mmCIF file of C-alpha atoms and ligand atoms in Angstrom:
data_model
loop_
_atom_site.group_PDB
_atom_site.id
_atom_site.type_symbol
_atom_site.label_atom_id
_atom_site.label_comp_id
_atom_site.label_asym_id
_atom_site.label_seq_id
_atom_site.Cartn_x
_atom_site.Cartn_y
_atom_site.Cartn_z
ATOM 1 C CA MET I 1 -4.030 12.964 18.335
ATOM 2 C CA LYS I 2 -4.768 12.734 14.649
ATOM 3 C CA GLN I 3 -4.626 9.361 12.992
ATOM 4 C CA TRP I 4 -4.378 8.921 9.240
ATOM 5 C CA LYS I 5 -4.846 5.478 7.710
ATOM 6 C CA ILE I 6 -3.541 5.215 4.180
ATOM 7 C CA GLN I 7 -5.716 2.929 2.083
ATOM 8 C CA PRO I 8 -4.667 2.145 -1.486
ATOM 9 C CA LEU I 9 -7.648 2.029 -3.867
ATOM 10 C CA ASN I 10 -6.145 -0.329 -6.425
ATOM 11 C CA PRO I 11 -3.381 -2.934 -6.570
ATOM 12 C CA PRO I 12 -0.376 -1.924 -8.682
ATOM 13 C CA SER I 13 -0.170 -3.251 -12.217
ATOM 14 C CA VAL I 14 3.143 -4.825 -13.187
ATOM 15 C CA THR I 15 5.412 -4.368 -16.184
ATOM 16 C CA ARG I 16 6.643 -7.549 -17.828
ATOM 17 C CA HIS I 17 7.241 -9.055 -21.231
ATOM 18 C CA CYS I 18 4.034 -10.083 -23.039
ATOM 19 C CA SER I 19 4.604 -13.023 -25.377
ATOM 20 C CA LYS I 20 1.621 -12.098 -27.564
ATOM 21 C CA CYS I 21 2.445 -8.375 -27.818
ATOM 22 C CA GLY I 22 6.130 -9.304 -28.249
ATOM 23 C CA LYS I 23 7.307 -6.497 -25.967
ATOM 24 C CA PRO I 24 7.088 -5.273 -22.377
ATOM 25 C CA SER I 25 3.511 -4.521 -21.442
ATOM 26 C CA GLN I 26 1.433 -3.528 -18.467
ATOM 27 C CA PHE I 27 -0.379 -6.370 -16.724
ATOM 28 C CA GLU I 28 -3.335 -5.479 -14.529
ATOM 29 C CA CYS I 29 -4.166 -7.405 -11.383
ATOM 30 C CA SER I 30 -7.532 -9.175 -11.747
ATOM 31 C CA GLY I 31 -7.864 -9.667 -7.997
ATOM 32 C CA ASN I 32 -8.598 -13.354 -8.638
ATOM 33 C CA PHE I 33 -6.577 -16.342 -7.526
ATOM 34 C CA ARG I 34 -6.074 -19.633 -9.275
ATOM 35 C CA VAL I 35 -5.667 -22.664 -7.056
ATOM 36 C CA ASN I 36 -4.487 -25.919 -8.559
ATOM 37 C CA ALA I 37 -4.262 -29.206 -6.666
ATOM 38 C CA ASN I 38 -2.079 -31.859 -8.213
ATOM 39 C CA GLY I 39 -1.968 -34.922 -5.994
ATOM 40 C CA ARG I 40 -0.538 -33.701 -2.696
ATOM 41 C CA ASN I 41 0.896 -30.559 -4.242
ATOM 42 C CA LEU I 42 -0.851 -27.204 -4.265
ATOM 43 C CA ASP I 43 -0.112 -24.205 -6.444
ATOM 44 C CA VAL I 44 -1.629 -20.778 -5.914
ATOM 45 C CA TRP I 45 -1.344 -17.866 -8.311
ATOM 46 C CA LEU I 46 -2.671 -14.316 -8.483
ATOM 47 C CA ILE I 47 -3.997 -13.662 -11.997
ATOM 48 C CA TYR I 48 -2.953 -10.666 -14.125
ATOM 49 C CA GLN I 49 -3.962 -9.670 -17.646
ATOM 50 C CA CYS I 50 -2.106 -7.728 -20.321
ATOM 51 C CA ALA I 51 -3.861 -4.369 -20.682
ATOM 52 C CA LYS I 52 -3.447 -4.492 -24.478
ATOM 53 C CA CYS I 53 -4.268 -8.072 -25.492
ATOM 54 C CA ASN I 54 -5.755 -9.694 -22.354
ATOM 55 C CA THR I 55 -3.089 -12.398 -22.258
ATOM 56 C CA THR I 56 -3.103 -13.915 -18.797
ATOM 57 C CA TRP I 57 -0.085 -14.031 -16.560
ATOM 58 C CA ASN I 58 -0.147 -15.885 -13.250
ATOM 59 C CA MET I 59 1.995 -14.574 -10.421
ATOM 60 C CA ALA I 60 3.118 -17.484 -8.246
ATOM 61 C CA ILE I 61 2.118 -17.144 -4.585
ATOM 62 C CA PHE I 62 2.698 -20.754 -3.494
ATOM 63 C CA SER I 63 4.392 -23.401 -5.614
ATOM 64 C CA ARG I 64 4.155 -27.110 -4.852
ATOM 65 C CA VAL I 65 3.304 -26.836 -1.203
ATOM 66 C CA LYS I 66 1.483 -29.444 0.887
ATOM 67 C CA PRO I 67 -2.137 -28.548 1.688
ATOM 68 C CA GLU I 68 -1.423 -28.472 5.437
ATOM 69 C CA GLN I 69 1.211 -25.771 4.872
ATOM 70 C CA ILE I 70 -1.518 -23.293 3.972
ATOM 71 C CA GLU I 71 -3.620 -22.140 6.900
ATOM 72 C CA ALA I 72 -7.355 -22.932 6.445
ATOM 73 C CA GLY I 73 -8.513 -19.302 6.587
ATOM 74 C CA LEU I 74 -5.975 -18.280 3.973
ATOM 75 C CA TYR I 75 -6.983 -21.186 1.745
ATOM 76 C CA GLN I 76 -10.622 -20.057 1.909
ATOM 77 C CA ALA I 77 -9.509 -16.507 1.092
ATOM 78 C CA PHE I 78 -7.821 -17.819 -2.083
ATOM 79 C CA LEU I 79 -10.944 -19.785 -3.080
ATOM 80 C CA HIS I 80 -13.187 -16.753 -2.575
ATOM 81 C CA ASN I 81 -10.836 -14.225 -4.187
ATOM 82 C CA ASP I 82 -10.747 -12.199 -0.999
ATOM 83 C CA ARG I 83 -9.911 -8.604 -1.878
ATOM 84 C CA GLU I 84 -7.659 -7.853 1.125
ATOM 85 C CA THR I 85 -5.664 -11.014 0.467
ATOM 86 C CA ALA I 86 -5.204 -10.130 -3.204
ATOM 87 C CA MET I 87 -4.081 -6.619 -2.219
ATOM 88 C CA ARG I 88 -1.591 -8.012 0.294
ATOM 89 C CA TYR I 89 0.112 -10.220 -2.283
ATOM 90 C CA ALA I 90 -0.071 -7.626 -5.059
ATOM 91 C CA PHE I 91 1.947 -5.252 -2.819
ATOM 92 C CA ASP I 92 4.309 -7.891 -1.383
ATOM 93 C CA PRO I 93 7.881 -6.953 -2.403
ATOM 94 C CA ALA I 94 9.223 -10.501 -1.895
ATOM 95 C CA ILE I 95 6.509 -12.071 -4.084
ATOM 96 C CA LEU I 96 6.967 -9.415 -6.775
ATOM 97 C CA TYR I 97 10.740 -9.864 -6.738
ATOM 98 C CA ARG I 98 10.539 -13.644 -6.906
ATOM 99 C CA ASN I 99 8.235 -13.350 -9.926
ATOM 100 C CA LYS I 100 10.444 -10.762 -11.651
ATOM 101 C CA ALA I 101 7.445 -8.428 -11.724
ATOM 102 C CA GLU I 102 8.085 -4.711 -11.614
ATOM 103 C CA ALA I 103 5.175 -3.070 -9.798
ATOM 104 C CA ARG I 104 3.880 0.300 -11.024
ATOM 105 C CA PHE I 105 3.549 1.829 -7.581
ATOM 106 C CA ASP I 106 3.367 5.327 -9.061
ATOM 107 C CA GLU I 107 -0.114 4.492 -10.375
ATOM 108 C CA VAL I 108 -1.591 3.457 -7.047
ATOM 109 C CA ALA I 109 -4.338 5.829 -5.929
ATOM 110 C CA TYR I 110 -5.040 6.070 -2.226
ATOM 111 C CA ARG I 111 -7.368 7.673 0.246
ATOM 112 C CA VAL I 112 -6.574 8.884 3.726
ATOM 113 C CA GLU I 113 -9.019 7.846 6.443
ATOM 114 C CA LYS I 114 -8.758 10.432 9.184
ATOM 115 C CA SER I 115 -9.801 10.129 12.781
ATOM 116 C CA ARG I 116 -8.933 11.341 16.255
ATOM 117 C CA VAL I 117 -7.709 8.748 18.725
ATOM 118 C CA PRO I 118 -6.257 8.935 22.235
ATOM 119 C CA GLY I 119 -2.484 9.336 22.108
ATOM 120 C CA ASP I 120 0.417 11.639 22.858
ATOM 121 C CA CYS I 121 1.817 12.599 19.502
ATOM 122 C CA TRP I 122 0.506 15.047 16.932
ATOM 123 C CA LEU I 123 -0.131 12.645 14.097
ATOM 124 C CA GLU I 124 0.025 8.897 13.691
ATOM 125 C CA VAL I 125 0.258 7.655 10.116
ATOM 126 C CA ILE I 126 -0.629 4.014 9.508
ATOM 127 C CA ALA I 127 0.149 2.513 6.112
ATOM 128 C CA PRO I 128 -0.472 -1.231 5.822
ATOM 129 C CA TYR I 129 0.885 -1.290 2.258
ATOM 130 C CA ASP I 130 4.211 -0.003 1.001
ATOM 131 C CA PHE I 131 3.888 1.682 -2.384
ATOM 132 C CA ASN I 132 6.743 4.188 -2.241
ATOM 133 C CA LEU I 133 4.534 7.038 -1.034
ATOM 134 C CA ARG I 134 6.869 9.793 0.181
ATOM 135 C CA LEU I 135 6.198 11.520 3.476
ATOM 136 C CA ASP I 136 6.692 15.008 2.035
ATOM 137 C CA ARG I 137 4.058 14.355 -0.621
ATOM 138 C CA LEU I 138 1.534 12.996 1.892
ATOM 139 C CA LEU I 139 1.995 15.861 4.346
ATOM 140 C CA SER I 140 1.966 18.463 1.589
ATOM 141 C CA GLU I 141 -1.279 17.142 0.080
ATOM 142 C CA GLU I 142 -3.090 16.592 3.347
ATOM 143 C CA LEU I 143 -1.966 19.673 5.257
ATOM 144 C CA GLY I 144 -2.395 22.057 2.333
ATOM 145 C CA LEU I 145 1.253 23.182 2.521
ATOM 146 C CA SER I 146 3.618 23.454 -0.428
ATOM 147 C CA ARG I 147 6.027 20.607 -1.015
ATOM 148 C CA THR I 148 8.950 23.008 -0.544
ATOM 149 C CA ARG I 149 7.570 24.163 2.799
ATOM 150 C CA VAL I 150 7.090 20.560 4.007
ATOM 151 C CA LYS I 151 10.625 19.642 2.887
ATOM 152 C CA LYS I 152 12.032 22.535 4.913
ATOM 153 C CA LEU I 153 9.986 21.583 7.977
ATOM 154 C CA LEU I 154 11.263 18.005 7.802
ATOM 155 C CA GLU I 155 14.878 18.948 7.080
ATOM 156 C CA SER I 156 14.986 21.472 9.906
ATOM 157 C CA GLY I 157 13.447 18.953 12.326
ATOM 158 C CA ARG I 158 10.370 21.069 13.019
ATOM 159 C CA ILE I 159 8.296 18.087 11.916
ATOM 160 C CA PHE I 160 9.952 15.030 13.436
ATOM 161 C CA SER I 161 9.512 11.626 15.064
ATOM 162 C CA ARG I 162 10.881 10.405 18.382
ATOM 163 C CA GLU I 163 11.248 6.928 16.908
ATOM 164 C CA MET I 164 13.013 7.432 13.603
ATOM 165 C CA ALA I 165 14.775 10.054 11.516
ATOM 166 C CA LEU I 166 12.334 11.700 9.122
ATOM 167 C CA THR I 167 13.403 13.175 5.811
ATOM 168 C CA PRO I 168 11.331 14.336 2.839
ATOM 169 C CA LYS I 169 12.126 11.012 1.189
ATOM 170 C CA THR I 170 10.946 8.868 4.105
ATOM 171 C CA LYS I 171 8.619 6.198 2.748
ATOM 172 C CA VAL I 172 5.199 6.006 4.330
ATOM 173 C CA LYS I 173 4.874 2.421 5.538
ATOM 174 C CA GLY I 174 3.975 0.705 8.778
ATOM 175 C CA THR I 175 3.224 3.092 11.637
ATOM 176 C CA ILE I 176 4.943 6.471 12.018
ATOM 177 C CA ALA I 177 4.362 8.671 15.065
ATOM 178 C CA ILE I 178 4.949 12.259 14.023
ATOM 179 C CA GLU I 179 5.448 15.396 16.133
ATOM 180 C CA LYS I 180 5.577 19.030 15.156
ATOM 181 C CA LEU I 181 6.457 22.321 16.744
ATOM 182 C CA ASP I 182 3.364 24.305 17.714
ATOM 183 C CA ASP I 183 3.665 27.251 15.393
ATOM 184 C CA ILE I 184 3.361 25.320 12.154
ATOM 185 C CA GLU I 185 0.316 26.354 10.201
ATOM 186 C CA GLU I 186 -2.087 23.779 8.826
ATOM 187 C CA ASN I 187 -4.665 24.080 6.160
ATOM 188 C CA GLU I 188 -6.007 20.583 6.331
ATOM 189 C CA LYS I 189 -8.693 19.584 3.869
ATOM 190 C CA ASP I 190 -11.305 16.838 3.815
ATOM 191 C CA LEU I 191 -11.913 16.459 7.497
ATOM 192 C CA GLY I 192 -14.784 14.191 6.524
ATOM 193 C CA ALA I 193 -17.661 12.679 8.456
ATOM 194 C CA ASP I 194 -15.401 10.095 10.043
ATOM 195 C CA GLU I 195 -13.257 12.688 11.762
ATOM 196 C CA GLU I 196 -16.282 14.715 12.838
ATOM 197 C CA MET I 197 -17.770 11.625 14.465
ATOM 198 C CA HIS I 198 -14.592 10.905 16.387
ATOM 199 C CA LYS I 199 -14.254 14.533 17.375
ATOM 200 C CA ALA I 200 -17.682 14.432 18.963
ATOM 201 C CA ALA I 201 -16.870 11.231 20.819
ATOM 202 C CA VAL I 202 -13.443 12.183 22.211
HETATM 203 ZN ZN1 ZN C 1 -0.120 -8.373 -24.543
#
């Protein structure tokens, strides 16, 4: 079966009030953490900067926790500004909500890593990060079909999943196993070296 892994290329910026600009502004994620130890209390933030005036805003990840509450590997990831860790928190809806940060998910660019893996369904989509990507958009772009055509295929159940109800508005997140009826045309682009390699191996 086909497998598509959705990899975002950048963390979302957030919209919030900038005290220096005196109005709502766009803050870009630096990808860096700030760790502050105060006695037995630890604070960890992810650092953002106003795109207009560079004012820093720190998004709270952990506030006043005991050192032993943070797993050693995670602590090292904070100290070394690990990219995956920064991405995970920058996309985390609970962290964003708690910090009153409105993420600009519409600006997240992504690439689709395609391969062929053993499996029963037609297409498995794996999306580790939720950034409001709609299924109809993904399928339309990757299969070379019009958005209208993809919407019809989803609404009529000719593209479907055995595990969940799919609609054009279904958000691409987690793992979705997708099936289709045989006669649906595909005009898939960008097969890429990765897919060719897997094809040869399977
Ligand atoms: Zn500003």
